[in-house]
Coordinates of C-alpha atoms in Angstrom, one line a residue:
Chain A
M1 CA 123.5 114.4 70.6
R2 CA 125.8 112.6 73.1
T3 CA 126.8 109.0 73.5
I4 CA 126.1 107.8 77.1
T5 CA 125.0 104.6 78.8
P6 CA 121.4 104.0 79.7
Y7 CA 122.5 104.0 83.3
D8 CA 123.8 107.5 82.9
A9 CA 120.7 108.4 80.9
I10 CA 118.5 107.4 83.8
G11 CA 120.7 109.6 86.1
E12 CA 120.2 112.6 83.7
A13 CA 116.5 112.0 83.6
L14 CA 116.3 111.9 87.4
A15 CA 118.4 115.0 87.8
E16 CA 116.4 117.0 85.2
E17 CA 113.1 116.0 86.6
M18 CA 114.2 116.7 90.2
R19 CA 115.4 120.1 89.0
R20 CA 112.1 120.8 87.2
D21 CA 109.8 119.6 90.0
A22 CA 110.5 119.8 93.7
T23 CA 108.0 117.0 94.4
V24 CA 110.2 114.4 92.6
L25 CA 112.3 112.3 95.0
A26 CA 114.2 109.1 94.6
F27 CA 114.7 106.3 97.1
G28 CA 115.7 102.7 97.1
E29 CA 118.3 100.1 97.8
G30 CA 121.6 102.0 97.4
I31 CA 120.4 104.8 95.2
A32 CA 122.0 107.4 97.4
T33 CA 125.2 105.5 97.5
K34 CA 125.4 104.8 93.7
R35 CA 124.1 108.2 92.5
H36 CA 126.0 110.5 94.8
D37 CA 125.8 113.3 92.4
L38 CA 122.0 113.4 92.9
V39 CA 122.5 113.6 96.7
A40 CA 125.0 116.4 96.2
E41 CA 122.7 118.4 94.1
F42 CA 119.3 117.7 95.7
G43 CA 120.1 116.8 99.3
A44 CA 119.7 113.7 101.5
A45 CA 115.9 114.4 101.9
R46 CA 115.2 113.8 98.2
V47 CA 117.7 111.0 97.5
R48 CA 117.5 108.3 100.1
N49 CA 118.9 104.9 100.8
T50 CA 116.4 102.4 102.2
P51 CA 116.5 99.2 104.1
L52 CA 116.5 96.1 101.8
A53 CA 112.8 95.9 102.3
E54 CA 110.9 96.0 99.0
G55 CA 107.4 96.0 100.5
I56 CA 107.9 99.2 102.5
I57 CA 109.8 100.9 99.7
A58 CA 106.9 100.4 97.3
G59 CA 104.3 101.1 99.9
T60 CA 106.1 104.3 100.9
A61 CA 106.2 105.3 97.3
A62 CA 102.4 104.7 97.0
G63 CA 101.6 106.6 100.2
A64 CA 103.8 109.5 99.2
A65 CA 102.4 109.6 95.6
A66 CA 98.9 109.7 96.9
T67 CA 99.7 112.8 99.0
G68 CA 101.6 115.0 96.6
L69 CA 105.0 113.6 95.9
R70 CA 106.4 112.0 92.8
P71 CA 108.7 109.2 94.0
V72 CA 111.0 107.1 91.9
V73 CA 112.0 103.9 93.7
D74 CA 114.8 101.6 92.9
L75 CA 114.0 98.0 93.8
L76 CA 117.2 96.6 92.2
F77 CA 116.1 93.3 90.5
A78 CA 112.8 92.4 89.1
P79 CA 112.3 89.2 91.0
F80 CA 112.5 91.3 94.2
L81 CA 109.2 92.8 93.1
T82 CA 107.5 89.7 94.5
F83 CA 108.0 91.4 97.9
S84 CA 106.3 94.5 96.7
M85 CA 103.4 93.1 94.7
E86 CA 100.9 93.9 97.5
E87 CA 101.9 97.6 97.5
I88 CA 102.2 98.0 93.8
V89 CA 99.2 95.9 92.7
N90 CA 96.7 96.3 95.5
S91 CA 97.5 99.8 96.6
A92 CA 99.1 101.8 93.8
G93 CA 97.1 100.0 91.1
K94 CA 93.7 99.8 92.7
L95 CA 93.2 102.5 95.3
R96 CA 92.6 105.2 92.7
F97 CA 89.7 103.2 91.3
L98 CA 88.4 102.0 94.7
S99 CA 88.4 105.5 96.1
G100 CA 86.3 106.7 93.3
G101 CA 89.2 108.8 91.9
Q102 CA 90.1 110.6 95.1
F103 CA 93.8 109.7 94.8
S104 CA 96.4 109.3 92.1
F105 CA 99.7 107.5 92.3
P106 CA 102.4 109.3 90.3
M107 CA 105.3 107.0 91.0
V108 CA 107.9 105.0 89.1
A109 CA 109.3 101.6 90.3
M110 CA 112.5 100.6 88.6
A111 CA 113.9 97.1 88.5
M112 CA 116.7 95.4 86.5
T113 CA 116.2 92.1 84.7
G114 CA 117.2 89.9 81.8
A115 CA 120.1 87.8 80.6
G116 CA 123.6 89.2 80.6
W117 CA 125.0 89.1 84.1
G118 CA 124.7 85.4 84.9
V119 CA 122.9 86.1 88.1
G120 CA 120.3 83.3 87.7
A121 CA 116.5 83.2 88.1
Q122 CA 116.2 85.0 91.4
H123 CA 117.8 88.1 89.9
N124 CA 116.8 87.5 86.3
H125 CA 113.2 87.0 85.6
N126 CA 111.3 89.0 83.0
V127 CA 108.1 89.6 85.0
E128 CA 106.7 92.5 83.0
A129 CA 103.6 90.6 81.9
W130 CA 102.4 90.3 85.6
F131 CA 102.1 94.0 85.8
V132 CA 100.6 94.4 82.3
H133 CA 97.8 92.1 83.6
S134 CA 97.2 94.3 86.7
P135 CA 94.8 97.2 86.3
G136 CA 95.9 100.7 87.0
L137 CA 99.6 100.2 86.2
K138 CA 101.7 101.2 83.3
V139 CA 104.7 99.2 82.1
V140 CA 107.7 100.3 80.1
M141 CA 110.8 98.5 78.9
P142 CA 113.2 100.5 76.7
S143 CA 115.8 99.3 74.3
T144 CA 117.9 102.4 73.6
A145 CA 119.8 104.9 75.7
A146 CA 117.7 107.7 74.3
D147 CA 114.5 105.9 75.3
F148 CA 115.8 105.1 78.8
K149 CA 116.1 108.8 79.3
G150 CA 113.0 109.9 77.5
L151 CA 110.7 107.3 78.9
M152 CA 112.0 107.8 82.4
K153 CA 111.2 111.5 82.2
S154 CA 107.8 110.8 80.8
S155 CA 107.2 108.1 83.5
I156 CA 108.1 110.6 86.2
R157 CA 105.6 113.1 84.8
D158 CA 102.9 110.6 84.4
D159 CA 100.2 110.6 87.0
N160 CA 100.0 106.8 87.2
P161 CA 102.2 104.1 88.7
V162 CA 104.8 103.1 86.1
L163 CA 106.9 99.9 86.3
F164 CA 110.2 100.7 84.6
F165 CA 112.2 97.6 83.6
L166 CA 115.9 97.9 82.9
D167 CA 117.4 95.2 80.7
V168 CA 120.8 94.6 82.3
A169 CA 122.3 93.7 78.9
L170 CA 121.7 97.2 77.7
L171 CA 122.3 99.2 80.9
H172 CA 126.0 99.9 80.4
T173 CA 126.2 99.9 76.6
P174 CA 126.6 103.5 75.4
G175 CA 124.1 104.9 72.9
E176 CA 123.1 108.3 71.4
V177 CA 120.9 110.5 73.5
P178 CA 119.5 113.8 72.2
D179 CA 120.4 117.0 74.0
G180 CA 117.9 119.0 75.8
D181 CA 114.5 118.1 77.3
H182 CA 114.2 114.7 75.6
L183 CA 110.8 113.1 76.2
V184 CA 109.5 109.9 74.8
P185 CA 105.7 109.5 75.2
L186 CA 104.4 106.3 76.9
G187 CA 102.4 104.1 74.7
K188 CA 104.2 104.9 71.4
A189 CA 106.2 102.3 69.6
A190 CA 109.2 103.1 67.4
I191 CA 109.8 101.7 64.0
R192 CA 113.5 100.7 64.2
R193 CA 113.7 99.6 60.6
P194 CA 111.1 99.9 58.0
G195 CA 110.2 96.9 55.9
S196 CA 107.4 95.3 53.8
D197 CA 107.5 91.5 53.9
V198 CA 107.3 90.7 57.6
T199 CA 106.8 92.6 60.9
L200 CA 109.1 91.8 63.9
V201 CA 107.6 93.2 67.1
S202 CA 109.8 93.2 70.2
Y203 CA 111.0 95.2 73.2
A204 CA 114.2 95.6 75.2
K205 CA 117.3 93.6 74.2
T206 CA 115.5 91.4 71.6
V207 CA 114.9 94.6 69.6
H208 CA 118.6 94.5 68.8
G209 CA 118.3 90.9 67.8
C210 CA 115.4 91.8 65.5
V211 CA 117.4 94.6 63.9
A212 CA 120.4 92.2 63.3
A213 CA 118.0 89.6 61.9
A214 CA 116.5 92.2 59.6
E215 CA 119.9 93.1 58.2
T216 CA 120.6 89.4 57.5
L217 CA 117.2 89.0 55.9
A218 CA 117.7 92.1 53.7
A219 CA 120.8 90.5 52.2
E220 CA 118.5 87.6 51.2
G221 CA 115.9 89.9 49.7
I222 CA 113.4 89.7 52.6
S223 CA 112.3 93.1 53.9
A224 CA 111.6 93.0 57.7
E225 CA 110.0 95.9 59.6
V226 CA 111.1 96.1 63.3
V227 CA 108.7 97.5 65.7
D228 CA 110.0 98.4 69.2
L229 CA 107.1 98.6 71.6
R230 CA 108.9 100.5 74.3
S231 CA 105.8 100.7 76.4
L232 CA 104.0 97.4 77.2
K233 CA 101.0 99.0 78.9
P234 CA 99.6 100.9 77.2
W235 CA 101.1 99.3 74.1
D236 CA 100.8 100.8 70.6
E237 CA 98.2 98.7 68.9
E238 CA 97.9 101.2 66.1
A239 CA 101.6 101.0 65.1
V240 CA 101.6 97.2 65.3
L241 CA 98.3 96.8 63.4
A242 CA 99.5 99.3 60.7
S243 CA 102.7 97.4 60.2
V244 CA 101.0 93.9 60.0
R245 CA 98.4 95.3 57.6
K246 CA 101.3 96.3 55.4
T247 CA 103.4 93.2 55.6
G248 CA 100.8 90.5 56.3
R249 CA 103.2 88.6 58.5
L250 CA 104.0 88.8 62.2
V251 CA 106.7 87.5 64.4
V252 CA 106.6 88.5 68.0
V253 CA 109.8 88.3 69.9
H254 CA 110.6 88.6 73.6
E255 CA 112.9 87.2 76.3
A256 CA 110.1 86.6 78.8
S257 CA 108.6 83.2 79.0
R258 CA 106.1 82.4 76.2
T259 CA 103.0 81.4 78.1
C260 CA 100.8 84.4 78.8
G261 CA 103.7 86.7 77.9
V262 CA 103.2 90.1 76.3
G263 CA 103.6 88.4 72.9
A264 CA 100.4 86.4 73.5
E265 CA 98.4 89.6 73.9
I266 CA 99.9 91.1 70.8
A267 CA 99.3 87.9 68.8
A268 CA 95.7 87.8 70.0
T269 CA 95.0 91.4 69.3
V270 CA 96.4 91.1 65.7
A271 CA 94.4 88.0 65.2
E272 CA 91.2 89.8 66.3
E273 CA 91.8 93.1 64.5
A274 CA 93.9 92.3 61.4
F275 CA 93.1 88.7 60.6
A276 CA 92.2 89.5 57.1
S277 CA 95.6 91.0 56.5
L278 CA 97.5 88.0 57.7
R279 CA 99.1 85.9 55.0
T280 CA 100.6 83.4 57.4
P281 CA 100.0 82.3 61.0
I282 CA 101.5 84.5 63.7
V283 CA 104.8 83.3 65.1
R284 CA 105.8 83.8 68.8
L285 CA 109.5 83.5 69.6
A286 CA 110.0 83.7 73.4
G287 CA 112.0 82.4 76.3
P288 CA 111.0 78.9 77.6
D289 CA 108.7 78.3 80.5
A290 CA 111.6 77.7 82.7
P291 CA 113.6 79.7 85.3
A292 CA 116.7 81.4 83.8
A293 CA 120.0 79.6 84.5
S294 CA 123.2 81.3 85.5
S295 CA 125.5 79.5 83.1
W296 CA 126.4 81.8 80.2
V297 CA 125.5 79.3 77.5
L298 CA 122.1 78.5 79.1
E299 CA 121.4 82.1 79.8
Q300 CA 122.0 83.0 76.2
A301 CA 120.1 80.0 74.9
F302 CA 117.1 81.3 76.9
V303 CA 117.0 84.5 74.8
P304 CA 115.7 84.5 71.2
Q305 CA 118.8 85.4 69.3
A306 CA 119.2 87.1 65.9
D307 CA 119.7 83.8 64.0
A308 CA 116.5 82.3 65.4
I309 CA 114.6 85.4 64.7
A310 CA 115.8 85.5 61.1
E311 CA 114.9 81.8 60.7
A312 CA 111.4 82.4 62.1
A313 CA 110.9 85.3 59.6
R314 CA 112.2 83.2 56.7
G315 CA 109.8 80.5 57.8
A316 CA 106.9 82.9 57.7
V317 CA 107.8 84.2 54.3
A318 CA 108.4 80.7 52.9
R319 CA 105.1 79.5 54.3
T320 CA 103.3 82.1 52.3
L321 CA 105.0 81.1 49.2
S322 CA 104.2 77.4 49.8
L323 CA 100.6 78.3 50.6
A324 CA 100.4 80.4 47.4
T325 CA 101.7 77.5 45.2
A326 CA 99.7 74.7 46.9
Chain H
M1 CA 99.5 125.4 112.1
S2 CA 96.2 124.2 113.3
T3 CA 95.4 124.4 117.0
S4 CA 95.2 121.3 119.1
P5 CA 91.7 119.8 119.4
A6 CA 89.5 120.8 122.4
V7 CA 89.2 118.1 125.0
P8 CA 85.8 116.4 124.4
G9 CA 83.7 115.6 127.4
P10 CA 82.8 112.0 128.2
A11 CA 79.2 112.6 127.2
A12 CA 80.4 113.6 123.7
F13 CA 82.4 110.4 123.5
L14 CA 79.4 108.4 124.7
E15 CA 77.2 109.8 122.0
Q16 CA 79.8 109.2 119.3
M17 CA 80.3 105.6 120.4
M18 CA 76.5 105.1 120.5
L19 CA 76.3 106.3 116.9
I20 CA 79.1 104.0 115.8
R21 CA 77.5 101.0 117.6
A22 CA 74.1 101.6 116.2
F23 CA 75.5 102.2 112.8
E24 CA 77.3 98.8 112.9
E25 CA 74.3 97.0 114.3
R26 CA 71.9 98.4 111.7
S27 CA 74.4 97.6 109.0
A28 CA 74.6 94.0 110.2
A29 CA 70.8 93.9 110.3
S30 CA 70.6 95.3 106.9
F31 CA 72.9 92.5 105.7
A32 CA 70.7 89.9 107.5
E33 CA 67.7 91.3 105.6
G34 CA 69.6 90.9 102.3
R35 CA 69.7 94.7 101.7
S36 CA 73.4 95.2 101.8
P37 CA 76.7 93.2 101.8
G38 CA 78.3 91.8 104.9
T39 CA 80.6 94.1 106.9
C40 CA 83.5 93.8 109.3
T41 CA 82.1 95.7 112.2
C42 CA 84.0 97.5 115.0
V43 CA 81.4 96.6 117.7
G44 CA 83.3 96.6 121.0
Q45 CA 86.1 98.8 119.7
E46 CA 84.3 102.2 119.6
A47 CA 86.3 103.7 122.5
S48 CA 89.6 103.2 120.7
A49 CA 88.3 104.9 117.6
V50 CA 86.8 108.0 119.3
G51 CA 89.6 108.4 121.7
V52 CA 92.4 108.4 119.1
V53 CA 90.5 110.4 116.5
A54 CA 89.6 113.1 119.1
A55 CA 93.3 113.6 119.8
L56 CA 94.0 114.5 116.2
R57 CA 94.0 117.9 114.6
E58 CA 92.0 118.7 111.5
D59 CA 95.2 118.6 109.3
D60 CA 96.3 115.2 110.7
L61 CA 95.6 112.3 108.4
I62 CA 94.1 108.9 109.1
L63 CA 94.8 105.5 107.4
T64 CA 92.4 102.8 108.3
N65 CA 91.5 99.3 107.4
H66 CA 88.6 96.9 106.8
R67 CA 87.1 97.7 110.2
S68 CA 86.8 101.4 109.5
A69 CA 83.3 102.7 110.4
G70 CA 84.4 103.8 113.9
H71 CA 87.3 105.8 112.6
L72 CA 85.2 107.4 109.8
L73 CA 82.2 108.3 112.0
A74 CA 84.5 109.6 114.8
R75 CA 86.1 111.8 112.2
G76 CA 82.7 113.2 111.3
A77 CA 81.7 111.1 108.3
D78 CA 78.2 111.4 107.2
P79 CA 76.5 108.1 108.2
G80 CA 74.3 108.4 105.1
R81 CA 77.2 108.6 102.6
L82 CA 79.0 105.8 104.5
M83 CA 76.0 103.5 104.4
A84 CA 75.5 104.5 100.7
E85 CA 79.0 103.4 100.1
I86 CA 78.5 100.1 101.8
M87 CA 75.3 99.6 99.8
G88 CA 77.3 100.3 96.6
R89 CA 75.4 103.5 95.7
S90 CA 76.7 106.4 93.7
T91 CA 76.3 108.8 96.6
G92 CA 78.8 106.9 98.8
Y93 CA 82.2 108.5 99.6
C94 CA 83.8 106.5 96.8
G95 CA 80.9 106.4 94.4
G96 CA 80.1 102.9 95.4
K97 CA 83.4 101.5 94.2
S98 CA 84.9 100.7 97.6
G99 CA 82.0 99.1 99.3
T100 CA 82.4 98.5 103.0
L101 CA 86.1 97.4 102.8
H102 CA 88.1 100.3 101.4
V103 CA 86.2 103.5 102.3
S104 CA 88.4 106.6 102.0
A105 CA 87.2 110.1 102.4
K106 CA 89.8 112.6 101.4
E107 CA 87.7 115.6 102.5
L108 CA 87.9 114.2 106.1
G109 CA 91.6 113.4 105.9
V110 CA 90.7 109.6 106.0
I111 CA 92.9 108.4 103.2
L112 CA 94.1 105.3 101.7
T113 CA 92.1 102.6 103.4
S114 CA 93.6 99.2 102.6
T115 CA 91.8 96.0 103.4
I116 CA 94.8 93.9 102.8
V117 CA 95.9 93.2 106.4
G118 CA 99.0 95.3 106.9
G119 CA 98.3 97.4 103.7
E120 CA 97.7 100.5 105.8
L121 CA 101.0 100.0 107.5
S122 CA 102.8 99.9 104.1
L123 CA 101.3 103.2 103.1
A124 CA 101.6 105.2 106.3
P125 CA 105.3 106.1 106.1
G126 CA 104.9 107.6 102.6
V127 CA 102.0 109.7 103.7
A128 CA 104.1 110.9 106.7
L129 CA 107.0 111.6 104.4
S130 CA 104.8 113.9 102.3
L131 CA 103.8 115.8 105.4
S132 CA 107.3 116.2 106.7
M133 CA 108.7 117.2 103.3
K134 CA 106.0 119.9 103.1
G135 CA 107.3 121.2 106.4
S136 CA 104.0 120.4 108.2
D137 CA 103.9 119.2 111.7
A138 CA 100.8 117.2 111.1
V139 CA 100.8 113.5 111.9
V140 CA 99.4 110.3 110.4
A141 CA 97.4 108.0 112.5
C142 CA 97.5 104.5 111.1
F143 CA 95.0 102.0 112.5
F144 CA 95.7 98.3 112.3
G145 CA 95.1 95.2 114.4
D146 CA 97.0 92.6 116.2
G147 CA 96.7 90.5 113.0
A148 CA 98.5 93.1 111.0
A149 CA 101.1 93.2 113.7
C150 CA 102.0 89.6 112.8
E151 CA 102.6 90.6 109.1
G152 CA 106.1 91.2 107.9
I153 CA 105.2 94.7 106.7
F154 CA 104.6 95.7 110.4
H155 CA 108.3 95.4 110.9
E156 CA 109.3 97.1 107.7
A157 CA 106.9 100.0 108.3
L158 CA 107.9 100.7 111.9
N159 CA 111.5 100.3 111.1
L160 CA 111.5 102.7 108.2
A161 CA 109.3 105.2 110.0
A162 CA 111.8 105.2 112.9
V163 CA 114.9 105.4 110.7
W164 CA 113.4 108.3 108.6
K165 CA 111.9 110.0 111.7
L166 CA 108.4 110.1 110.2
P167 CA 105.4 111.5 112.1
V168 CA 103.3 108.3 112.3
L169 CA 101.1 107.3 115.2
F170 CA 100.8 103.6 114.8
V171 CA 97.6 102.6 116.5
C172 CA 97.3 98.8 117.1
E173 CA 93.8 98.0 118.1
N174 CA 94.5 94.7 119.7
N175 CA 91.0 93.1 119.6
E176 CA 92.3 89.6 120.4
W177 CA 91.1 88.1 117.1
Q178 CA 92.8 87.8 113.8
A179 CA 89.9 86.9 111.5
F180 CA 89.1 83.4 112.9
V181 CA 92.3 82.9 114.9
H182 CA 92.9 83.9 118.5
R183 CA 95.8 86.1 119.1
R184 CA 97.2 83.6 121.6
E185 CA 97.8 81.2 118.7
T186 CA 99.9 83.7 116.8
M187 CA 102.1 85.5 119.3
L188 CA 103.8 84.7 122.6
T189 CA 103.7 88.1 124.2
E190 CA 100.6 89.7 125.7
N191 CA 101.3 93.1 124.2
I192 CA 102.2 94.6 120.8
A193 CA 103.5 97.9 122.2
S194 CA 106.6 96.2 123.7
R195 CA 107.8 95.7 120.2
A196 CA 108.4 99.5 119.8
A197 CA 111.7 99.1 121.8
G198 CA 113.1 96.9 119.0
Y199 CA 112.8 99.9 116.7
G200 CA 114.1 102.5 119.1
I201 CA 110.8 104.2 119.4
E202 CA 108.3 104.7 122.2
G203 CA 105.3 102.4 122.7
R204 CA 102.5 102.3 125.2
T205 CA 99.6 100.0 126.0
V206 CA 96.3 101.5 127.1
D207 CA 92.8 100.3 128.0
G208 CA 91.2 100.5 124.6
N209 CA 87.7 100.2 126.1
D210 CA 88.1 103.5 128.0
A211 CA 87.6 106.4 125.6
E212 CA 89.0 109.0 128.0
A213 CA 92.1 106.9 128.7
V214 CA 92.6 106.3 125.0
F215 CA 92.2 110.0 124.3
A216 CA 94.7 111.0 127.0
A217 CA 97.3 108.5 125.8
A218 CA 96.8 109.4 122.1
A219 CA 97.0 113.1 122.8
E220 CA 100.3 112.6 124.6
A221 CA 101.6 110.4 121.9
V222 CA 100.7 112.9 119.2
E223 CA 102.5 115.6 121.1
R224 CA 105.6 113.4 121.5
I225 CA 105.5 112.8 117.7
R226 CA 105.3 116.5 116.9
E227 CA 108.1 117.3 119.4
T228 CA 110.5 114.5 118.6
K229 CA 109.7 113.8 114.9
T230 CA 109.7 110.2 115.8
P231 CA 106.9 107.6 115.3
F232 CA 105.0 106.2 118.3
L233 CA 103.3 102.8 118.8
L234 CA 100.1 103.0 120.8
E235 CA 98.3 99.8 121.5
T236 CA 94.7 99.9 122.5
K237 CA 93.6 96.7 124.2
T238 CA 90.0 96.0 123.2
Y239 CA 87.8 93.2 121.9
R240 CA 85.9 92.4 118.8
L241 CA 82.4 91.7 120.3
R242 CA 80.9 90.7 116.9
G243 CA 82.3 88.1 114.5
H244 CA 85.0 88.8 111.9
F245 CA 82.6 89.4 109.0
E246 CA 78.9 89.1 108.8
P247 CA 77.5 86.5 109.2
D248 CA 79.6 85.0 111.9
D249 CA 77.9 83.4 114.9
Q250 CA 81.2 83.3 116.9
G251 CA 80.6 79.7 117.7
Y252 CA 84.4 79.4 118.0
V253 CA 84.7 82.0 120.7
D254 CA 85.2 80.9 124.3
K255 CA 82.0 81.8 126.2
D256 CA 83.8 83.0 129.3
E257 CA 86.1 85.3 127.3
L258 CA 83.1 86.8 125.5
A259 CA 81.2 87.3 128.8
T260 CA 84.2 89.0 130.4
W261 CA 84.6 91.4 127.5
R262 CA 80.8 92.0 127.3
A263 CA 80.9 93.1 130.9
R264 CA 83.6 95.6 129.9
D265 CA 81.5 97.0 127.0
P266 CA 82.9 100.5 126.5
I267 CA 79.5 102.1 125.9
A268 CA 77.5 100.4 128.7
T269 CA 80.4 101.0 131.1
L270 CA 80.7 104.7 130.3
R271 CA 77.0 105.2 130.2
S272 CA 76.3 103.7 133.6
R273 CA 79.3 105.5 135.1
L274 CA 78.0 108.9 133.8
L275 CA 74.4 108.1 135.0
S276 CA 75.5 106.9 138.5
S277 CA 77.8 109.9 139.0
G278 CA 75.1 112.3 137.9
A279 CA 77.1 113.6 135.0
L280 CA 74.3 112.4 132.7
T281 CA 70.6 112.3 133.5
T282 CA 68.3 109.6 132.3
G283 CA 66.5 112.3 130.3
E284 CA 69.8 113.3 128.6
A285 CA 70.6 109.7 127.9
A286 CA 67.2 109.1 126.3
A287 CA 67.7 112.2 124.2
M288 CA 71.0 110.8 122.9
D289 CA 69.3 107.5 122.0
R290 CA 66.7 109.5 120.1
R291 CA 69.2 111.6 118.3
V292 CA 71.3 108.6 117.3
A293 CA 68.2 106.8 116.1
E294 CA 67.0 109.8 114.1
R295 CA 70.3 110.3 112.4
L296 CA 70.5 106.7 111.4
D297 CA 66.9 106.5 110.2
A298 CA 67.8 109.4 107.9
A299 CA 71.1 107.9 106.9
F300 CA 69.7 104.5 106.0
S301 CA 66.8 105.9 104.1
F302 CA 69.2 108.2 102.2
A303 CA 71.4 105.3 101.4
A304 CA 68.6 102.9 100.3
G305 CA 67.0 105.6 98.2
S306 CA 70.3 106.6 96.5
P307 CA 70.8 105.6 92.8
W308 CA 73.2 102.8 91.8
P309 CA 76.3 103.9 89.9
S310 CA 76.0 104.1 86.1
L311 CA 77.6 101.1 84.4
D312 CA 80.2 103.3 82.7
Q313 CA 81.7 103.5 86.2
L314 CA 83.1 100.0 85.6
T315 CA 86.1 101.4 83.9
T316 CA 86.4 105.0 85.1
N317 CA 89.1 106.1 87.6
V318 CA 91.4 103.3 86.6
Y319 CA 94.0 105.7 85.3
A320 CA 94.5 109.4 86.2

């Protein structure tokens, strides 16, 4: 076990997968400049800078993926993905199906997002739900350094297009990463803290808010279970349903805006599949339907914080008590 | 390395073009009869398709667009499986999932058809990157129109292909029409090929209604790409003789313009030239007509008689 940043964990994942498989290559906006160690080891043909042209970066990845390469592309910030929606959604996501399965698109598109750097809404926009809603794509958004590495390695090995979102608030915070060939499967959630009274489901930075809230709640005698989705498509229905069936209460937490966010899908699925286990209405705690501001206080206010998460969980538990005594 | 393709004779071009024309007209008729969906035909553009495709080796790859029947048939696609795809039948090249607009046939090297105007341009550099990283000297021929040349991705694709020295033959089939908008309304220059200079690559404009001229220009361009490892922009000047998408009565098209281009019909022009020079006898021409008709009769009855896809196909091939 070593302690490294998620940024370095991604670098390790790229290096290990490029070493393992000669068809893996990386290109994007400054990746050869920023990750010079990869250029030194694998050469300029496999680690390339590109023009600041997100459409052709994503399209080139799709074309290369369909014909035998495994590209990883760096599109810098998530809102820039609007320039590559055509290539990711219409080509990478649809052409396998439309061609009757003649082609596959093993590619990874990385982009940073989230509050933390004060960069404002054109660099900070949690757009993961757009891609969850698009067929043929997979979406991951890790919360720990170990998962950044393990999910990146699995994403590279996956035969489908994977959107890999990097929460900027986590990117340079060191965490423990296991030694060796560390793989984290796509579609498997992690229980970050077991509990029995309420389930907190989250991903990326708000997982840490949930864990902090769970610690506060524990001191008050409320046992919260924290489920880190890690993958948003496919997402681990089994793990979420099992937890809710145990606790009977669900609070879904994410930074992305509330309306039609990933939390809406989780809430709807739990309502459909585990309604009888629910002791209180599901609570969603999410960012507002507004662009993210640059100002530190507004940026932080956008994100569900530990206090608000604890309060929502307390509310859910109290509501059961009041329902029971009514 | 594969050897260069043999030079096809003009009679071979003529018969290929006749097959494409008849295929498109029958497909439009089939739509009019309510037997198949509407198509974007390549009527009028056949010379560009057969000329470019004939200049490619077997290991060269093709990316095409919504007006793809000419490229596919020129590459040797089975008209029966192509029509079956258009009709949404399970025997089509994509099992009926692509329909007329996104037909790909990996076995023919016709890959990644995108019907988003400019989509094919976005994919071509990546396909070429795969070829060059494998050490192959094969090229990618990417067909698009003057409409796609007005998309932003045209710039991104040509620029990246130039900077990365990727073996792409960009083929702009300039057919004067961008869906329902005339090219004159969307660009100030007459030619697309002149834009090549802005990317530091070679470009050339050729009469897209002359199959032999297209072939010669494409063959030369492909050789240049193999030698220089640099993309090339070839513009074939042609005309969309039918509407954008069936049905389209072309009521918006200038009558004189249409008449001018009808008089330059690539098939009628070549056929009468070959007949008057004696390179083709009336008997041989009649035999071509008969062969084309027979092939298409067989193709259309195969397609119409083919089964629909099973309903479980609704969700297969979404993920690998």
